[in-house]
PDB file of C-alpha atoms in Angstrom:
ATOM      1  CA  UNK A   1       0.000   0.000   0.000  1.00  0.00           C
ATOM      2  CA  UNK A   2       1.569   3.482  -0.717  1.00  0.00           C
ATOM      3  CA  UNK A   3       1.869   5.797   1.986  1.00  0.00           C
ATOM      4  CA  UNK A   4       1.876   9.607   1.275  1.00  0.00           C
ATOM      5  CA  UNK A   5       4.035  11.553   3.553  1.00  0.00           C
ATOM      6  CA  UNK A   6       5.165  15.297   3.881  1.00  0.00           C
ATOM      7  CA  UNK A   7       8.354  16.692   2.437  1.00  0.00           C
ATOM      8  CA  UNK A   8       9.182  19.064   4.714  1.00  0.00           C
ATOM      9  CA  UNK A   9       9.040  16.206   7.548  1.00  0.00           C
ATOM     10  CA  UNK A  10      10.423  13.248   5.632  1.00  0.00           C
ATOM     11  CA  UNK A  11      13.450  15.068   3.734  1.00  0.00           C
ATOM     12  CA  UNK A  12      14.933  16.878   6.688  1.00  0.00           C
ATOM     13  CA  UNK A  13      18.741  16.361   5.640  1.00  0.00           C
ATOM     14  CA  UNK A  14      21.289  16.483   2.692  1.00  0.00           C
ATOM     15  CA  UNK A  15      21.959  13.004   3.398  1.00  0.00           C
ATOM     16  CA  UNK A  16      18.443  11.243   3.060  1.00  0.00           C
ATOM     17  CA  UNK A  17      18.124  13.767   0.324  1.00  0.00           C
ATOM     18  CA  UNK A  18      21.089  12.082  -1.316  1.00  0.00           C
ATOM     19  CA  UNK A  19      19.857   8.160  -0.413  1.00  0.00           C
ATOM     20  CA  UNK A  20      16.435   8.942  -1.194  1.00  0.00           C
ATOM     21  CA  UNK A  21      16.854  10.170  -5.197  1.00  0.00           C
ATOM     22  CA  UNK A  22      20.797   8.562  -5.409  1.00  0.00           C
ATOM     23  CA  UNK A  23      21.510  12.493  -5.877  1.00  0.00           C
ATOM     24  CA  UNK A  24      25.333  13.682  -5.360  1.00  0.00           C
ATOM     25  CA  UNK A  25      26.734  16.842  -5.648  1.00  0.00           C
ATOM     26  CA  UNK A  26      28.931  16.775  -9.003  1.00  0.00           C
ATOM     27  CA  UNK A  27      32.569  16.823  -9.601  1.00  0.00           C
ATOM     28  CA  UNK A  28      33.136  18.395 -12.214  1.00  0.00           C
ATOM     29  CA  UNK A  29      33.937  22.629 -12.437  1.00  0.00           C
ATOM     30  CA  UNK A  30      32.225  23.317 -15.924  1.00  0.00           C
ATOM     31  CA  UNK A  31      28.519  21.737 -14.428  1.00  0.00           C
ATOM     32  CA  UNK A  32      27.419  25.295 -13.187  1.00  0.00           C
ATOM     33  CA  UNK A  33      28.991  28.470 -14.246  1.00  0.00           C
ATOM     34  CA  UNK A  34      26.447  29.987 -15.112  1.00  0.00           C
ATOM     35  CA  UNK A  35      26.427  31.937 -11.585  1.00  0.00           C
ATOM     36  CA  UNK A  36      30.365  33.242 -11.796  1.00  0.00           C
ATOM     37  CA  UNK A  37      30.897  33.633 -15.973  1.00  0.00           C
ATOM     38  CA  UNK A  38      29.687  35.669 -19.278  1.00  0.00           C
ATOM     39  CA  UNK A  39      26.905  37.425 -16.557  1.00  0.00           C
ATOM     40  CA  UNK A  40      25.016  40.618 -18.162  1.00  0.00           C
ATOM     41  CA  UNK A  41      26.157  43.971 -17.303  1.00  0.00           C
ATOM     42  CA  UNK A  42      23.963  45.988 -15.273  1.00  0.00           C
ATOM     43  CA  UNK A  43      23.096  49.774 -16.192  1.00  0.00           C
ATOM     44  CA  UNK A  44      23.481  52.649 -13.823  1.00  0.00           C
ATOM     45  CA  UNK A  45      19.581  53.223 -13.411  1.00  0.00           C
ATOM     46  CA  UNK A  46      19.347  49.173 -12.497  1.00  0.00           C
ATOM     47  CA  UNK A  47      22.263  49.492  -9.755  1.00  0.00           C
ATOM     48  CA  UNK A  48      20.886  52.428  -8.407  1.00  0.00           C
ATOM     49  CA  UNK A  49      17.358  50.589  -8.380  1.00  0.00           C
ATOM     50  CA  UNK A  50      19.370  47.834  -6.021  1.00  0.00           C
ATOM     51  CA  UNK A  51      21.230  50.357  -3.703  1.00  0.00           C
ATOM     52  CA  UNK A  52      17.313  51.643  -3.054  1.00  0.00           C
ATOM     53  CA  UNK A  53      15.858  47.916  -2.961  1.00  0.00           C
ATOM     54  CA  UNK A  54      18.815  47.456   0.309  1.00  0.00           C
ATOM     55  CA  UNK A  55      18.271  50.799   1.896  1.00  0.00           C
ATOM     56  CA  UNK A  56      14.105  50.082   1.910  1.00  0.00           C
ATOM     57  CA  UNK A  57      14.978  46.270   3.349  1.00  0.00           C
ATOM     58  CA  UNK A  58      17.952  47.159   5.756  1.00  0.00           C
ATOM     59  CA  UNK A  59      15.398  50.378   7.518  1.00  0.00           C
ATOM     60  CA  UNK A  60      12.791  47.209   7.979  1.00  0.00           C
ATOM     61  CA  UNK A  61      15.850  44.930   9.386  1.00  0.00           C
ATOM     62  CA  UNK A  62      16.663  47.099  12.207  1.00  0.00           C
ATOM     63  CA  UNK A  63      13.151  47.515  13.249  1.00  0.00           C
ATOM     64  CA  UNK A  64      12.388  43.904  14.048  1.00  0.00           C
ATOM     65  CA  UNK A  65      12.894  40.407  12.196  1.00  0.00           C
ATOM     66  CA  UNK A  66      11.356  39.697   8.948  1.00  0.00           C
ATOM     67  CA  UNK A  67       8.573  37.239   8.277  1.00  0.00           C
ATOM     68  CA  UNK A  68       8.990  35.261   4.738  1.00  0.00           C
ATOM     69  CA  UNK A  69       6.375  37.138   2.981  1.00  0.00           C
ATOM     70  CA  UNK A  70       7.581  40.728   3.891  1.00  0.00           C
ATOM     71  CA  UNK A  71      10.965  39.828   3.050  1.00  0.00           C
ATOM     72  CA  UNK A  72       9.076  38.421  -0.612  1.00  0.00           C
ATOM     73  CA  UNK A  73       7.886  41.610  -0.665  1.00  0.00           C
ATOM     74  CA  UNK A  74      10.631  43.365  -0.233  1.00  0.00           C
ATOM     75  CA  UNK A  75      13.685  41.608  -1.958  1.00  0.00           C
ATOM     76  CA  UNK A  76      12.432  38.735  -4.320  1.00  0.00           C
ATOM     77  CA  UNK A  77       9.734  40.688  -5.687  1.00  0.00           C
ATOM     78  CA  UNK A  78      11.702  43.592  -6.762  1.00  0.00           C
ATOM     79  CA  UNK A  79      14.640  41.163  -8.398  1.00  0.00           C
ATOM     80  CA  UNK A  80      12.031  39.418 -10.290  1.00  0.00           C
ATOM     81  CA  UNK A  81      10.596  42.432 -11.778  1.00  0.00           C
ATOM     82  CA  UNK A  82      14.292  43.763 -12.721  1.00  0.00           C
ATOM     83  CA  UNK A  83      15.093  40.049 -13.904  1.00  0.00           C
ATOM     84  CA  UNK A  84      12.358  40.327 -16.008  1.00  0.00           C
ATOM     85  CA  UNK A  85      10.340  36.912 -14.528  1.00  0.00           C
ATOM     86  CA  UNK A  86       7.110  38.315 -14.814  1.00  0.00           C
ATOM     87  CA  UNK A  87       7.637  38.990 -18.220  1.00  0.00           C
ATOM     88  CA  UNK A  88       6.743  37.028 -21.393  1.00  0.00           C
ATOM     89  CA  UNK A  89       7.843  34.231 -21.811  1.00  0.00           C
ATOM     90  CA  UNK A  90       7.219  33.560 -18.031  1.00  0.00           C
ATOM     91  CA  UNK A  91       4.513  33.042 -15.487  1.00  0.00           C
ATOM     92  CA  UNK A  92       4.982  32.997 -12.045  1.00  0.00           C
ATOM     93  CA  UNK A  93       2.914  30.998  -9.388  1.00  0.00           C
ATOM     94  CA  UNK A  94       2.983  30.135  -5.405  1.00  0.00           C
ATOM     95  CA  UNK A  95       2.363  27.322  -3.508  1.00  0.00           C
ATOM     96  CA  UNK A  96       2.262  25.359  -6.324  1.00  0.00           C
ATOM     97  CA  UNK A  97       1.653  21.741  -5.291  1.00  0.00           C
ATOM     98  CA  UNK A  98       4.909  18.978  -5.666  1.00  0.00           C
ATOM     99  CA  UNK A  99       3.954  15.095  -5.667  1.00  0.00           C
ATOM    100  CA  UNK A 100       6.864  12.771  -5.836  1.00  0.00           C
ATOM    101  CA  UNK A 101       6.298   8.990  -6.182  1.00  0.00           C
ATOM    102  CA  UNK A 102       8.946   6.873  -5.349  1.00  0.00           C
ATOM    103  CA  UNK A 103       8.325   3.521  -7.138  1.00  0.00           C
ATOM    104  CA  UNK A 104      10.444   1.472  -4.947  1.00  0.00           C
ATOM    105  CA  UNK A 105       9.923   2.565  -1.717  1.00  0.00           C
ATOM    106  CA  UNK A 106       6.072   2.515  -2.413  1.00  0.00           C
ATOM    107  CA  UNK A 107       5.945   5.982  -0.760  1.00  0.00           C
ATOM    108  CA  UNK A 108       4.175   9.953  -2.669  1.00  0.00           C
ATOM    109  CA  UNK A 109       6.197  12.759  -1.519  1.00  0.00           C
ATOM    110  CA  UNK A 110       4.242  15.723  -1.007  1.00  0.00           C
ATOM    111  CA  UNK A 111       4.703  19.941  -0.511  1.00  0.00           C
ATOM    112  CA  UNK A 112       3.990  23.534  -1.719  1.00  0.00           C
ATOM    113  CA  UNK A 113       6.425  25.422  -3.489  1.00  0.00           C
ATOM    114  CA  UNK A 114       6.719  29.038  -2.363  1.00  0.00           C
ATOM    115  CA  UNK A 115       7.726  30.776  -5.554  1.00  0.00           C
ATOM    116  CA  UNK A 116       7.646  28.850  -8.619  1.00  0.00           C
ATOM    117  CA  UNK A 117       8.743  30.445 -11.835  1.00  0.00           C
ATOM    118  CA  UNK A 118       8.012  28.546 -15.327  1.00  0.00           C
ATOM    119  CA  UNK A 119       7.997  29.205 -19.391  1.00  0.00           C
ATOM    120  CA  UNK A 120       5.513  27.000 -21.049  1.00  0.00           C
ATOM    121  CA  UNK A 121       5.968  23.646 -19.549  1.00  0.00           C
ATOM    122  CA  UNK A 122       9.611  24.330 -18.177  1.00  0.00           C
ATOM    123  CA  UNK A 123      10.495  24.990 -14.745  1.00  0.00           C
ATOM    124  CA  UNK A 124      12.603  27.797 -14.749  1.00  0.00           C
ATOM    125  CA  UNK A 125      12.884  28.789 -10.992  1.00  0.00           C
ATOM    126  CA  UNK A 126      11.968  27.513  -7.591  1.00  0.00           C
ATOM    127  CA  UNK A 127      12.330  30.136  -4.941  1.00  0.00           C
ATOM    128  CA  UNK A 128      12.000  29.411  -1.307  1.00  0.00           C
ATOM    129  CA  UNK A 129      12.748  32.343   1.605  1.00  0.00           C
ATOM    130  CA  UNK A 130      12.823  30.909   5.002  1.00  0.00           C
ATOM    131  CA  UNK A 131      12.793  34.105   7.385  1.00  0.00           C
ATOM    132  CA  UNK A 132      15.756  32.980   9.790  1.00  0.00           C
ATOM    133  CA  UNK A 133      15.814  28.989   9.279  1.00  0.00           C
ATOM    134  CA  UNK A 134      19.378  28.252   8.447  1.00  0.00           C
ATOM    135  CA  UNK A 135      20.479  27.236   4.906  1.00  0.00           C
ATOM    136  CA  UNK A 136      21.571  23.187   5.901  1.00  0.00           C
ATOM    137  CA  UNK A 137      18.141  22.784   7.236  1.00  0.00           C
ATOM    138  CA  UNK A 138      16.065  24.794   4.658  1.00  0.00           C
ATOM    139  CA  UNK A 139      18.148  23.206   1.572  1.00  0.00           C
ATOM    140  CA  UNK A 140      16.639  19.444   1.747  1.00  0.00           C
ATOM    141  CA  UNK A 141      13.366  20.497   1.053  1.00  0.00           C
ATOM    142  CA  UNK A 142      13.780  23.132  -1.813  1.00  0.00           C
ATOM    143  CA  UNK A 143      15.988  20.516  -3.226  1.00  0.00           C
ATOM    144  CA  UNK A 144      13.096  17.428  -2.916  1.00  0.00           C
ATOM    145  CA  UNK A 145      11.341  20.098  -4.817  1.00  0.00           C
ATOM    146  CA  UNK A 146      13.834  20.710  -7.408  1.00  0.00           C
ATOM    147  CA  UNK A 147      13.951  17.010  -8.076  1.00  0.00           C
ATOM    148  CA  UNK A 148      10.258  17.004  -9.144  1.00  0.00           C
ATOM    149  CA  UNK A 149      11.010  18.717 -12.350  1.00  0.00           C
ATOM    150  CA  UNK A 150       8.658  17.769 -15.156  1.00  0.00           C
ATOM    151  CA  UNK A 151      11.540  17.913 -17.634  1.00  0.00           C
ATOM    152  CA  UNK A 152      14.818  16.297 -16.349  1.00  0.00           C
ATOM    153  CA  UNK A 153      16.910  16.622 -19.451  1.00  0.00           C
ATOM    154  CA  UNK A 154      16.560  20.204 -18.593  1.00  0.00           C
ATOM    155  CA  UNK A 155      18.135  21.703 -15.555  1.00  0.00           C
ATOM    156  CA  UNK A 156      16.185  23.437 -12.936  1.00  0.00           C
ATOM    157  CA  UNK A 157      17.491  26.272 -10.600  1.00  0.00           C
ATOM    158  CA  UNK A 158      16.810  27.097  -7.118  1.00  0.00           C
ATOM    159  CA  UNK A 159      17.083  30.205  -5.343  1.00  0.00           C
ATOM    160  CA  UNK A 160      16.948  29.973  -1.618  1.00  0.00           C
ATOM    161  CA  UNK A 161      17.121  32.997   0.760  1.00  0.00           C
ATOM    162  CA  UNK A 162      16.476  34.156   4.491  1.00  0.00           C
ATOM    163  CA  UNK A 163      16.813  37.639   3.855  1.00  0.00           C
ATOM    164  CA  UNK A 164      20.138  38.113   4.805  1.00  0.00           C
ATOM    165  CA  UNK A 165      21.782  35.508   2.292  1.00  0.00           C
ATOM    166  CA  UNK A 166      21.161  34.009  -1.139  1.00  0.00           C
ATOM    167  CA  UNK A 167      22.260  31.185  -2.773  1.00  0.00           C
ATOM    168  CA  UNK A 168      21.715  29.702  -5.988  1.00  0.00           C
ATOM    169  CA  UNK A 169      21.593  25.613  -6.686  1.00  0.00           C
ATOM    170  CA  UNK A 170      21.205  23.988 -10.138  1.00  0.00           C
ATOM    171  CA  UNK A 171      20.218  20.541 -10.419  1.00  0.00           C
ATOM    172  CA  UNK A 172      20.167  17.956 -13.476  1.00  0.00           C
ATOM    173  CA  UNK A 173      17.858  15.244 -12.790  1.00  0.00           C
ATOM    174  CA  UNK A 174      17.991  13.119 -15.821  1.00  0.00           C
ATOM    175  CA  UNK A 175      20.408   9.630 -15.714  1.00  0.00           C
ATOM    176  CA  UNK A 176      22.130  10.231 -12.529  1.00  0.00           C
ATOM    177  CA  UNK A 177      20.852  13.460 -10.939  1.00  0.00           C
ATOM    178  CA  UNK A 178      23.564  15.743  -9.881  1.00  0.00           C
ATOM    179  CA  UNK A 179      23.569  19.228  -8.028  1.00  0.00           C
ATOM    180  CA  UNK A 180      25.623  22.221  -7.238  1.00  0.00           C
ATOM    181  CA  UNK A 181      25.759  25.041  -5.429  1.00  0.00           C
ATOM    182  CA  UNK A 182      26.549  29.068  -5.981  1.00  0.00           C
ATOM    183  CA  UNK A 183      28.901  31.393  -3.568  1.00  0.00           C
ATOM    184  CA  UNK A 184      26.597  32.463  -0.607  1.00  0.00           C
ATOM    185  CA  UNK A 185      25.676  36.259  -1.130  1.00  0.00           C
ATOM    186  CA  UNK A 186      25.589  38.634   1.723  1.00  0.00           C
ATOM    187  CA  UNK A 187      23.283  41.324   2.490  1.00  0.00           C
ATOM    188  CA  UNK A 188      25.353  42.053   5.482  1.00  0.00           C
ATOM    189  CA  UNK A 189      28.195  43.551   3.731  1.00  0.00           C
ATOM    190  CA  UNK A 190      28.452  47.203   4.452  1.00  0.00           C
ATOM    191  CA  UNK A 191      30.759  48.343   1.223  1.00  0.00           C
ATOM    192  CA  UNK A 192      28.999  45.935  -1.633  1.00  0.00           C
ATOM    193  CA  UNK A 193      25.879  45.613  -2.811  1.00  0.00           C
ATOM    194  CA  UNK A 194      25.309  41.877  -3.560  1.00  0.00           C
ATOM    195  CA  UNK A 195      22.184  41.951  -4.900  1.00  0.00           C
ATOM    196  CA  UNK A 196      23.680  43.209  -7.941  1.00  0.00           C
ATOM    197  CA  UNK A 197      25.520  39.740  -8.257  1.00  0.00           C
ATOM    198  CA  UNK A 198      21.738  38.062  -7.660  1.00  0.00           C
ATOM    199  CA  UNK A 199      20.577  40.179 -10.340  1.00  0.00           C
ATOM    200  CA  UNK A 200      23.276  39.378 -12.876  1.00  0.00           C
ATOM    201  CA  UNK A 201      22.480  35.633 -12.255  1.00  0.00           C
ATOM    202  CA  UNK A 202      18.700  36.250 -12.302  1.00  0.00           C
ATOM    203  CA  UNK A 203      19.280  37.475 -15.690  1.00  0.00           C
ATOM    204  CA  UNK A 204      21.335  34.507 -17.114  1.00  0.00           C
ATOM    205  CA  UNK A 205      19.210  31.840 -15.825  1.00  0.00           C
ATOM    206  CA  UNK A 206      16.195  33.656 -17.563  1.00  0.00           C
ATOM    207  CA  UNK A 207      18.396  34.129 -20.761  1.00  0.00           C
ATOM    208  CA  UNK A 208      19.505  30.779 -20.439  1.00  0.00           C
ATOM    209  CA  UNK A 209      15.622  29.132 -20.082  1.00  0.00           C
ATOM    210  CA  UNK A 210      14.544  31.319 -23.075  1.00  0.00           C
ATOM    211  CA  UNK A 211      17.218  29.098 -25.094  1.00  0.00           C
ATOM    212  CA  UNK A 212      15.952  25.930 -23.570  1.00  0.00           C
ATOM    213  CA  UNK A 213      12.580  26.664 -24.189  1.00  0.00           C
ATOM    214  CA  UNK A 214      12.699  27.318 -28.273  1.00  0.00           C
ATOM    215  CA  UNK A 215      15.723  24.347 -28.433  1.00  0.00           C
TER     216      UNK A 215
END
């Protein structure tokens, strides 16, 4: 009899992640550089946008901590709109559901996806922002998610955040699924704007996608 059980209960680790979906983090340099090379230039007016997008969150920082939707509100939503996510070719939904059926286990995986970004059929981008929850306990689940994707000769992207940090993870799920992982980027440093670096990789991935999706 299959059982049905909750991701965000069941995949609590980076190890059962791993044993569950035989998923290991790849060896090989060239798997994701899309976050570090050949990133879009930003103009003046979209920098300047940024500096105002870390002033406006920073003034709500100091007044008390964040919940997940205010810091949606305040940082995601803004880089999407500059990324140009909400845009044609893309559609953007939340809490979209996730069922996973694992075969040999006899076992569904189930969750909600808090930001979910796709072009036609493709999954583009899941987002997840976990107010204060550290990344090692907030990555197994985005990544259960991540392994859901529709289409696993394309890769998928993740973007998971807690306001203060960002990191980016890309994920190939077809044959044996592989992962890797971005630099961690820092709202907390005083003399450099790092949302400029999420921006620049917001871009590529949506460049990238638009590729994928008329291949």
């Amino acid at each position: 009899m299959i059982q049905t059980y909750p991701i965000s209960k069941t995949i609590t680790t980076l190890e059962a992640l791993e044993q569950k979906f035989k998923l290991s983090p790849t060896d090989s340099d060239l798997f994701f550089q899309e976050w570090q090379q050949d990133l879009p230039e930003l103009t003046d007016q979209e920098k300047e946008t940024l500096e105002q997008i870390k002033r406006r969150f920073e003034r709500h920082r100091k007044r008390s901590p964040l919940a997940e939707g205010v810091i949606n509100q305040l940082l995601i939503s803004p880089l999407l709109t500059l990324a140009g996510l909400y845009d044609e070719p893309f559609y953007v939904t939340t809490e979209a559901s996730v069922e996973i059926e694992i075969e040999e286990e006899e076992e569904i995986l189930r969750g909600r996806i808090d930001t979910l970004i796709i072009a036609q059929q493709l999954w583009v981008l899941i987002i997840e922002s976990k107010s204060t929850i550290a990344f090692p306990v907030a990555l197994p689940q985005i990544m259960t998610y991540m392994m859901a994707n529709p289409n696993p000769q394309i890769p998928v992207y993740g973007l998971i955040g807690n306001g203060d940090e960002f990191m980016f993870i890309k994920m190939l799920t077809q044959g044996v699924p592989q992962y890797d992982f971005s630099n961690i980027f820092s709202l907390l440093l005083p003399r450099r704007n790092q949302l400029e670096d999420i921006l620049q990789i917001l871009k590529q991935i949506a460049k990238i996608m638009i590729i994928n999706r008329t291949a």
